[in-house]
Coordinates of C-alpha atoms and ligand atoms in Angstrom, one line a residue:
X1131 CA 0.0 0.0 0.0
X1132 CA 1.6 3.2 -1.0
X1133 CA 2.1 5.1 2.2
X1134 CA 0.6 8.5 1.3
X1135 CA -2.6 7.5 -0.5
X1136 CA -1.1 9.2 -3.8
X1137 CA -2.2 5.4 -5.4
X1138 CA -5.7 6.6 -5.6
X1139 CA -5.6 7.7 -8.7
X1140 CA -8.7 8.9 -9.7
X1141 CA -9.6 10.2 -13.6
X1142 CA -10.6 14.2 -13.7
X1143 CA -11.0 14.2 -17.3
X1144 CA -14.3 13.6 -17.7
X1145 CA -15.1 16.4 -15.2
X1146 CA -13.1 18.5 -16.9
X1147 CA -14.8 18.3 -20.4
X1148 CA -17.6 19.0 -18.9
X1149 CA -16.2 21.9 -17.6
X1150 CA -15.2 23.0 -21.0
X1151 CA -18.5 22.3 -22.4
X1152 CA -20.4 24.4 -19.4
X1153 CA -20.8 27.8 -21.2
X1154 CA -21.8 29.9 -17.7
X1155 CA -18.2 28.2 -15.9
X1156 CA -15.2 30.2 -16.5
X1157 CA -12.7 27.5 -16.7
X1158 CA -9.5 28.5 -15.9
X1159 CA -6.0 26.3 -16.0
X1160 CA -3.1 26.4 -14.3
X1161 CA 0.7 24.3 -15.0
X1162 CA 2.7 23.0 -12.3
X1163 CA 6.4 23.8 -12.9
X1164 CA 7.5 19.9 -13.5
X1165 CA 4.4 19.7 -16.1
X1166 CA 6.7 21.2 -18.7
X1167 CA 9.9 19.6 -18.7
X1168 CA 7.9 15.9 -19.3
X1169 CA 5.0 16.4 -21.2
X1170 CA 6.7 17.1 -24.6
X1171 CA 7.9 13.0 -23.4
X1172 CA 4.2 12.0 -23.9
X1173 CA 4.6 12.9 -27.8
X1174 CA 8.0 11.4 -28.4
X1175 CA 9.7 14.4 -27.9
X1176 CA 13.8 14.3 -26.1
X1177 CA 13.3 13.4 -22.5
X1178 CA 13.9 16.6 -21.2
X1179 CA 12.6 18.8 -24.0
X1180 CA 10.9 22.4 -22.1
X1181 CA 7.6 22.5 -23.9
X1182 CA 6.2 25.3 -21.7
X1183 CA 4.8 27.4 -24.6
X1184 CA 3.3 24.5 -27.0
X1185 CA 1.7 23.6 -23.4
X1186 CA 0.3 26.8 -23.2
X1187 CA -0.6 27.2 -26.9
X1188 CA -2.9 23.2 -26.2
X1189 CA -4.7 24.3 -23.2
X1190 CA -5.8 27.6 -25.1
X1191 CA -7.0 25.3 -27.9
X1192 CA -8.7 23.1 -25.6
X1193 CA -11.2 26.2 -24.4
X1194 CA -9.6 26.8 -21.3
X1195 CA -10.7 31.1 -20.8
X1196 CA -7.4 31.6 -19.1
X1197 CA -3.9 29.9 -18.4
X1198 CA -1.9 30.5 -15.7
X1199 CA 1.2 29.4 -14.0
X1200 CA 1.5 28.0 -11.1
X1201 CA 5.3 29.7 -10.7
X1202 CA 3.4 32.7 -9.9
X1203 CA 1.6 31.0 -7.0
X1204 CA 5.5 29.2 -6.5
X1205 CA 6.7 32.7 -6.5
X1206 CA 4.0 34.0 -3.9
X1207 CA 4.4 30.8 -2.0
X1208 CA 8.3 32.1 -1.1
X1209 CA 7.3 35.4 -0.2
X1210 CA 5.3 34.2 2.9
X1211 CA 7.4 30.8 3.5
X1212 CA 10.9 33.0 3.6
X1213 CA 8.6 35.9 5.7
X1214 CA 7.4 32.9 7.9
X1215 CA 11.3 31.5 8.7
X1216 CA 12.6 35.2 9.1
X1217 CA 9.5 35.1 11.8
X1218 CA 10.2 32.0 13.4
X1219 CA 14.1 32.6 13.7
X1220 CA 13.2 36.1 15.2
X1221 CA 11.0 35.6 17.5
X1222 CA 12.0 31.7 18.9
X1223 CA 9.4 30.1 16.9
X1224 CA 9.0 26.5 15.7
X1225 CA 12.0 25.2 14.3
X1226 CA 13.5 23.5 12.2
X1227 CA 10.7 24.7 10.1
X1228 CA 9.8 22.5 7.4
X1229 CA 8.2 22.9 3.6
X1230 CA 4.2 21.9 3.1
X1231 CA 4.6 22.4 -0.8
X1232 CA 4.1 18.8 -1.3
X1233 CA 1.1 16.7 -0.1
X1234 CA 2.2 13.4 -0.7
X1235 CA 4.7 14.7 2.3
X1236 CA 2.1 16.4 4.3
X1237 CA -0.2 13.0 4.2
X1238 CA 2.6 10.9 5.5
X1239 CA 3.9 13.5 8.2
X1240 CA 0.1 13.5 9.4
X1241 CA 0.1 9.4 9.6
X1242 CA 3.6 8.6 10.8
X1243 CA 5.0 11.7 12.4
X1244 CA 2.4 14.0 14.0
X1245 CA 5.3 15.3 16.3
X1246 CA 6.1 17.6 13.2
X1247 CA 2.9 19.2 12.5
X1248 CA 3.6 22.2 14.3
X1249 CA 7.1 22.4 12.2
X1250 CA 5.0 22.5 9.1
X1251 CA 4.8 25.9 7.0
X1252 CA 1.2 27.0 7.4
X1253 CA 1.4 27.7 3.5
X1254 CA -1.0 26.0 1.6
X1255 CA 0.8 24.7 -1.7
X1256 CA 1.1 26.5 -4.5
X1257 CA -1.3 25.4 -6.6
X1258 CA -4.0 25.7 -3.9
X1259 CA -2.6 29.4 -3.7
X1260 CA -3.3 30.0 -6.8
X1261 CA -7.0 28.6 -6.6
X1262 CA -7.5 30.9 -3.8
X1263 CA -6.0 33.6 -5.8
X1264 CA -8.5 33.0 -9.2
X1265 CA -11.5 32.9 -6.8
X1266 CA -10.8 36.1 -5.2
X1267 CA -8.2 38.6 -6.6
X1268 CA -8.7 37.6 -10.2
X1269 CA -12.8 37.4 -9.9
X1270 CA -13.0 40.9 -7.8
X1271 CA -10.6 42.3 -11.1
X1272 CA -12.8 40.9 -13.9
X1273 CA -15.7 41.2 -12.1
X1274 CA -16.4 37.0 -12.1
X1275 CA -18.9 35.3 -9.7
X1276 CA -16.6 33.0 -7.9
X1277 CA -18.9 30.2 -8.1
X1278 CA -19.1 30.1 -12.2
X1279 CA -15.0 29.8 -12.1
X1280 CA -13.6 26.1 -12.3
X1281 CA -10.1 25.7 -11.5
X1282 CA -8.0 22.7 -13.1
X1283 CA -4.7 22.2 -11.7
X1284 CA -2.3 19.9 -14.3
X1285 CA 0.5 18.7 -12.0
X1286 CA 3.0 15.8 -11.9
X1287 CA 1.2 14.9 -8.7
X1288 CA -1.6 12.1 -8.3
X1289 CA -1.6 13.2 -4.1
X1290 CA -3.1 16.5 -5.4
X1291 CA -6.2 14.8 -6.2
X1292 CA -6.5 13.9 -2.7
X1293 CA -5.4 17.3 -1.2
X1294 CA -8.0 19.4 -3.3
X1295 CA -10.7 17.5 -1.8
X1296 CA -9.3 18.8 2.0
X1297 CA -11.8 20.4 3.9
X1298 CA -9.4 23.3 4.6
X1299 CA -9.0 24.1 1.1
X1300 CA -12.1 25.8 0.2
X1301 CA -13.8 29.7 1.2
X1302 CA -17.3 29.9 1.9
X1303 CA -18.0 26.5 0.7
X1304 CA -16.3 27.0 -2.9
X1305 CA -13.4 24.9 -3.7
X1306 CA -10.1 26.3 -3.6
X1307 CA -9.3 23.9 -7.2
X1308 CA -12.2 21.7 -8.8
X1309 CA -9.8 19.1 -11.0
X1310 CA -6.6 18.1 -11.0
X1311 CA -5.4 16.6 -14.4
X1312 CA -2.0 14.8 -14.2
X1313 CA 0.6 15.1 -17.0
X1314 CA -0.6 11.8 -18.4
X1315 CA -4.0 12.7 -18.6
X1316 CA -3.2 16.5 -19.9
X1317 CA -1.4 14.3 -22.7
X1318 CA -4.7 11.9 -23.6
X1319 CA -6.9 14.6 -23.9
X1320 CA -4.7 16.0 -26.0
X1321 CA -4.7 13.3 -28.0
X1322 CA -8.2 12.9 -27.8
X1323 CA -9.2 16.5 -28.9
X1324 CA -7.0 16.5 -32.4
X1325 CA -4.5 18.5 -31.4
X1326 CA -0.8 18.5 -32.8
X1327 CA 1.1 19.1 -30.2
X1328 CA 4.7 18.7 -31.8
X1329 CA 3.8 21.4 -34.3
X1330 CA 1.8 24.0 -32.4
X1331 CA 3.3 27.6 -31.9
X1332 CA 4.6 28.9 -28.7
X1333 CA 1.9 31.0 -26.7
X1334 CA 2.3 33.3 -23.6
X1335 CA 0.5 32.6 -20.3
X1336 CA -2.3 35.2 -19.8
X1337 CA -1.8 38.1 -17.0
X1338 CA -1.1 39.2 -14.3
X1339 CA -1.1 35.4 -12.8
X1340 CA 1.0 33.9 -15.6
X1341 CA 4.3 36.2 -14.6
X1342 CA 7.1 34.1 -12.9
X1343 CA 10.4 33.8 -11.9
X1344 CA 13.6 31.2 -12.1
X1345 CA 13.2 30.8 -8.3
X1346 CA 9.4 29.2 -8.7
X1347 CA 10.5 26.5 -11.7
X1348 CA 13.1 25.2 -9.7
X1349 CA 9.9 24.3 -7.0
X1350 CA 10.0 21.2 -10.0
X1351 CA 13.4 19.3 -8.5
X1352 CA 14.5 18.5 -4.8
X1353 CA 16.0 21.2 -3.4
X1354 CA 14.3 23.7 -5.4
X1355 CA 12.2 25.1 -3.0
X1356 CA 14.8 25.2 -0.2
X1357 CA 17.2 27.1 -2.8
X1358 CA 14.2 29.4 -3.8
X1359 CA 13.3 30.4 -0.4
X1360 CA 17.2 31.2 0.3
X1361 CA 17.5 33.3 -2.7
X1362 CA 15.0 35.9 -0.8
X1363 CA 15.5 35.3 2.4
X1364 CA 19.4 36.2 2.2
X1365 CA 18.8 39.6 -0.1
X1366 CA 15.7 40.2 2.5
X1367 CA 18.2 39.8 5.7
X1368 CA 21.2 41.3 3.8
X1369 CA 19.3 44.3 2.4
X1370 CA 21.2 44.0 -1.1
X1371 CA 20.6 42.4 -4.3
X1372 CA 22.9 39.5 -4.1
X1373 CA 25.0 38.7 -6.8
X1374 CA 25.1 35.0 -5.6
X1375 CA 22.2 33.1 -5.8
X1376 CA 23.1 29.7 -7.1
X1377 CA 22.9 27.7 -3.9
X1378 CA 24.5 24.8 -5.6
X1379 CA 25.1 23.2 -2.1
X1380 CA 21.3 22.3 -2.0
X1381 CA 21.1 20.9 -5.2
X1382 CA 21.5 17.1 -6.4
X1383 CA 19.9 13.8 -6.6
X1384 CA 20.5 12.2 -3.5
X1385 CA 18.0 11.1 -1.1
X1386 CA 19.1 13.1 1.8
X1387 CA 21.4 16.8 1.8
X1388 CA 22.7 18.6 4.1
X1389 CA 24.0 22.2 4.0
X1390 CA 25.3 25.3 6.4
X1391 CA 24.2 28.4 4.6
X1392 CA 26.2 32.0 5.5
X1393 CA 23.5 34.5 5.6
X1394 CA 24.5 38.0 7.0
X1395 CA 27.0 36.6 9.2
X1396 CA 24.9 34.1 10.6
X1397 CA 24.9 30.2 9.8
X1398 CA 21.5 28.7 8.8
X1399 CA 21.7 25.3 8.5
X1400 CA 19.3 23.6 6.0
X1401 CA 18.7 19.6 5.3
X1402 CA 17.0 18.0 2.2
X1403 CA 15.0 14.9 2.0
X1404 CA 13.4 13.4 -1.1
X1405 CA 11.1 10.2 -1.0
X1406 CA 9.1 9.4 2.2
X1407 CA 12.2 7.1 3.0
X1408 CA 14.4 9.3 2.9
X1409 CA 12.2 11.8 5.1
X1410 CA 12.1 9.0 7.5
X1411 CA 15.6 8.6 7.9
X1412 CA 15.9 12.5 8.2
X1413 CA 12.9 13.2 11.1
X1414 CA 14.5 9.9 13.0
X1415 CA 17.9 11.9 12.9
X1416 CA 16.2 14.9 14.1
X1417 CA 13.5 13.4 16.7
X1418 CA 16.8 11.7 18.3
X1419 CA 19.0 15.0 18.3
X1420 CA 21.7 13.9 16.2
X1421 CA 21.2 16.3 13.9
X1422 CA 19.9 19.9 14.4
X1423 CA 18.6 22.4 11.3
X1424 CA 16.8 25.8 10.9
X1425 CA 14.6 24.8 7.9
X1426 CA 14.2 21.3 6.3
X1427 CA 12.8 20.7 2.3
X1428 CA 10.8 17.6 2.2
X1429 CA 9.5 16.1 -1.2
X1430 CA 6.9 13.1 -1.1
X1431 CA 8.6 11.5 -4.3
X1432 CA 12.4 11.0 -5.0
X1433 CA 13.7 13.5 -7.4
X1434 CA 11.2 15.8 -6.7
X1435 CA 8.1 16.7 -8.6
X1436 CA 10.4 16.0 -11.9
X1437 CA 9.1 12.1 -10.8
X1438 CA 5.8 12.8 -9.5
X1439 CA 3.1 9.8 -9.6
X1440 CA 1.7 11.3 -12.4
X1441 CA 4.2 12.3 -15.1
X1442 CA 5.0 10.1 -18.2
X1443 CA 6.1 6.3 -17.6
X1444 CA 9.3 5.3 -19.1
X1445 CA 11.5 2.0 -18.5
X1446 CA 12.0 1.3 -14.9
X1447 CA 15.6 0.8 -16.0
X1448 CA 16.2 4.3 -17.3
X1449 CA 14.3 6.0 -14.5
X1450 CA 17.8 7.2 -13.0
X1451 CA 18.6 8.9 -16.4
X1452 CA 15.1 10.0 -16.4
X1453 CA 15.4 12.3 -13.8
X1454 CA 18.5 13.5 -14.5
X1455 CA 17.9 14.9 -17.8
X1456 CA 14.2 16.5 -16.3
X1457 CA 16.4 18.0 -13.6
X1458 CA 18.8 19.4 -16.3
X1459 CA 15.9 21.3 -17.4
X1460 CA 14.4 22.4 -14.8
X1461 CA 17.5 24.7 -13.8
X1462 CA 18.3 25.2 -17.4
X1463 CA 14.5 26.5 -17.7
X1464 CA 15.6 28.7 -14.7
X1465 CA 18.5 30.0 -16.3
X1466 CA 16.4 31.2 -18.9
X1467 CA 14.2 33.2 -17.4
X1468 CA 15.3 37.3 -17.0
X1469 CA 14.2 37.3 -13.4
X1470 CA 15.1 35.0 -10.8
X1471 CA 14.1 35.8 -7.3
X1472 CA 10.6 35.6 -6.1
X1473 CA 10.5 39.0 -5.0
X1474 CA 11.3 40.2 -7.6
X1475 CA 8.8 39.1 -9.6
X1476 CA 6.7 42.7 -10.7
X1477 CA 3.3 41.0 -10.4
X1478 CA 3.9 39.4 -7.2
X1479 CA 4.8 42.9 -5.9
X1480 CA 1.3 44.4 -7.6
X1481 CA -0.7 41.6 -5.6
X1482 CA 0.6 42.7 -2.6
X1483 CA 0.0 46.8 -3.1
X1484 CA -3.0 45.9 -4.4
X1485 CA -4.6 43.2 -2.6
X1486 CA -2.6 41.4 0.1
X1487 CA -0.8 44.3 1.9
X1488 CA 2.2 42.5 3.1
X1489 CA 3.3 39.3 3.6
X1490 CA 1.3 37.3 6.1
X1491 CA -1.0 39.7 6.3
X1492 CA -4.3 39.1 7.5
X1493 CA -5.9 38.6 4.0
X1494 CA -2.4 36.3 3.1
X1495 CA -3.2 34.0 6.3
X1496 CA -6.6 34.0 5.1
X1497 CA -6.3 33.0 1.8
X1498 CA -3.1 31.5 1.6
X1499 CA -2.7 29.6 4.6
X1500 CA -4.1 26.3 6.7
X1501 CA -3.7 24.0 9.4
X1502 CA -2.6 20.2 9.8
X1503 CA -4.0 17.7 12.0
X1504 CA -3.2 14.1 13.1
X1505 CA -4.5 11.8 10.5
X1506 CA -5.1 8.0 11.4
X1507 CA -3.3 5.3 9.8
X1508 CA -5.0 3.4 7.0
X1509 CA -6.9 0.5 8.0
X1510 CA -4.8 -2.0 5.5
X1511 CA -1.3 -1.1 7.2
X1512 CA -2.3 -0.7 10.8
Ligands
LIG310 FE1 3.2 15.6 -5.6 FE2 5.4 14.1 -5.5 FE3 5.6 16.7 -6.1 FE4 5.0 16.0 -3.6 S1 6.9 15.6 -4.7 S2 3.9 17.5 -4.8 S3 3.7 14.1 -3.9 S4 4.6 15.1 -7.3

């Protein structure tokens, strides 16, 4: 039995064209940041090929009204995780604190170590950020009922199917996200609509929530997020626009990292765990104080996102190279991109004058955050 439910696969397609075929819902899709370095895989493309814009340029095609990134919400998701650790190391809070961006993580902390719950980030994931986002920001902008707009979330992620359904993750009774598509499915309808996807034209994201940063596609690979969140929180405690930002310290493959960060004088020491096993030999380390940290990065599968349940299935013999080549991309996509720090990001910054104020603001804890709880054990593997 697969320790964090993400087995329960369940199809969103067929609620999702009837979405699309629904002419009062305003249907509205957003792309994980793993999404686009494997879907080009699913039409025989190089593993590794970045296929962002003909991703873009399908879901248009497929009568979604607008497509957005989840980077943005990746980029938004930094801005209050870095502002919650600067919190917590100021004012003796939890620590080490540790990432929520993943709920195949989050379901197996809540089964097997509760004792961490309060280390959790109180941010919702970024995806669910996003929802929140569309439902509030976006509506109150183009003047859209909340209820007529359907969210469908494409993501590597099969546990996201699960977490959507949380009864945290919804306002008022509307859902924060309505589908979840995986990579694989994305690719069948696809298929099933007509569409040539090796030969379609790049297209842009549509605004202001399709504007991101090299910080949120590296959310896609282990250690991305930990890397991210240090790339603001150093120029935040610093004051400056650091030169330096490739942590290469928290990046690789392996299941378990370790690094001691220099921020402002000050050492911040950071761990990296990727694969429930691997988390397990971590939180033992820690529960048993052998091993102390400020902030810990934990992703449900190994690798990262980049080999989440629901991307393309190769070989089980070239899995290894697999993920290697997806994780090439990932921080070549990052390399690519003019701007590279979350806060940096201009749109991010408009939210907050706009709408949020500041960083867990009242309206950010509202909308952006949630709360974990002890979660029994499945029956099968009492
Ligand atoms: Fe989902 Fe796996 Fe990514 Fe976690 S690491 S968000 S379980 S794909």
């Amino acid at each position: 039995v697969c320790p964090v439910g993400a087995i329960y696969e369940k199809d969103h397609t067929k609620r999702v064209y009837e979405a699309l075929a629904d002419e009062k819902k305003y249907v509205v899709a957003q792309t994980a940041p793993a999404v686009r370095v494997a879907l080009g895989e699913e039409f025989g493309m190089p593993i590794g090929s970045i296929v962002t814009g003909k991703m873009v340029a399908a879901l248009k095609r497929m009568g979604f009204d607008a497509v957005f990134d989840t980077d943005f919400a990746a980029d938004l998701t930094i801005m209050e995780e870095g502002s919650e650790l600067l919190e917590r190391l100021k004012n003796g809070g939890k620590l080490p604190m540790i990432t929520s961006c993943s709920p195949g993580w989050i379901a197996f902390c809540e089964k097997y170590y509760p004792e961490f719950i309060d280390n959790l980030s109180t941010c919702k994931s970024p995806h669910m950020m996003m929802g929140a986002l569309v439902k509030s920001y976006y509506a109150e902008k183009k003047g859209l009922n909340p209820e007529d707009i359907y969210i469908v979330s494409i993501m590597p992620c099969t546990a996201k199917k699960l977490e959507i359904e949380r009864p945290e993750m919804q306002h008022n009774g509307i859902k924060d996200v309505d589908a979840v598509l995986t990579t694989r499915e994305l690719a069948r309808m696809i298929k099933e609509m007509g569409i040539d996807f090796v030969n379609l034209p790049d297209e842009e994201y549509d605004e202001p929530l399709g504007m991101s940063t090299g910080a949120a596609v590296i959310f896609g690979a282990t250690g991305g997020v930990m890397e991210a969140a240090l790339r603001t929180v150093a120029d935040i405690v610093e004051g400056k626009d650091l030169d330096k930002f490739d942590y290469e310290e928290v990046r690789g493959l392996e299941g378990v990292r370790e690094a001691t960060i220099r921020i402002d004088g000050k050492d911040i020491k950071v761990a990296i765990a990727n694969g429930t096993g691997n988390a397990k030999k971590l939180l033992d380390k820690v529960k048993a104080g052998e091993v102390e940290y400020h902030f810990i990065e934990v992703m449900g599968c190994p690798g990262g996102c980049i080999m989440g349940g629901g991307q393309p299935i190769h070989n089980p013999n070239e899995m290894e190279k697999v993920k290697e080549l997806r994780a090439k991309a990932i921080y070549e996509a990052d390399k690519n991109l003019p701007i590279r720090k979350s806060h940096k990001n201009p749109a991010i910054q408009k939210l907050y004058e706009e709408f949020l104020g500041s960083p867990l603001s009242e309206k950010s804890h509202h909308l952006l955050h949630t709360h974990y709880s002890k979660k029994e054990l499945y029956p099968l593997v009492k």
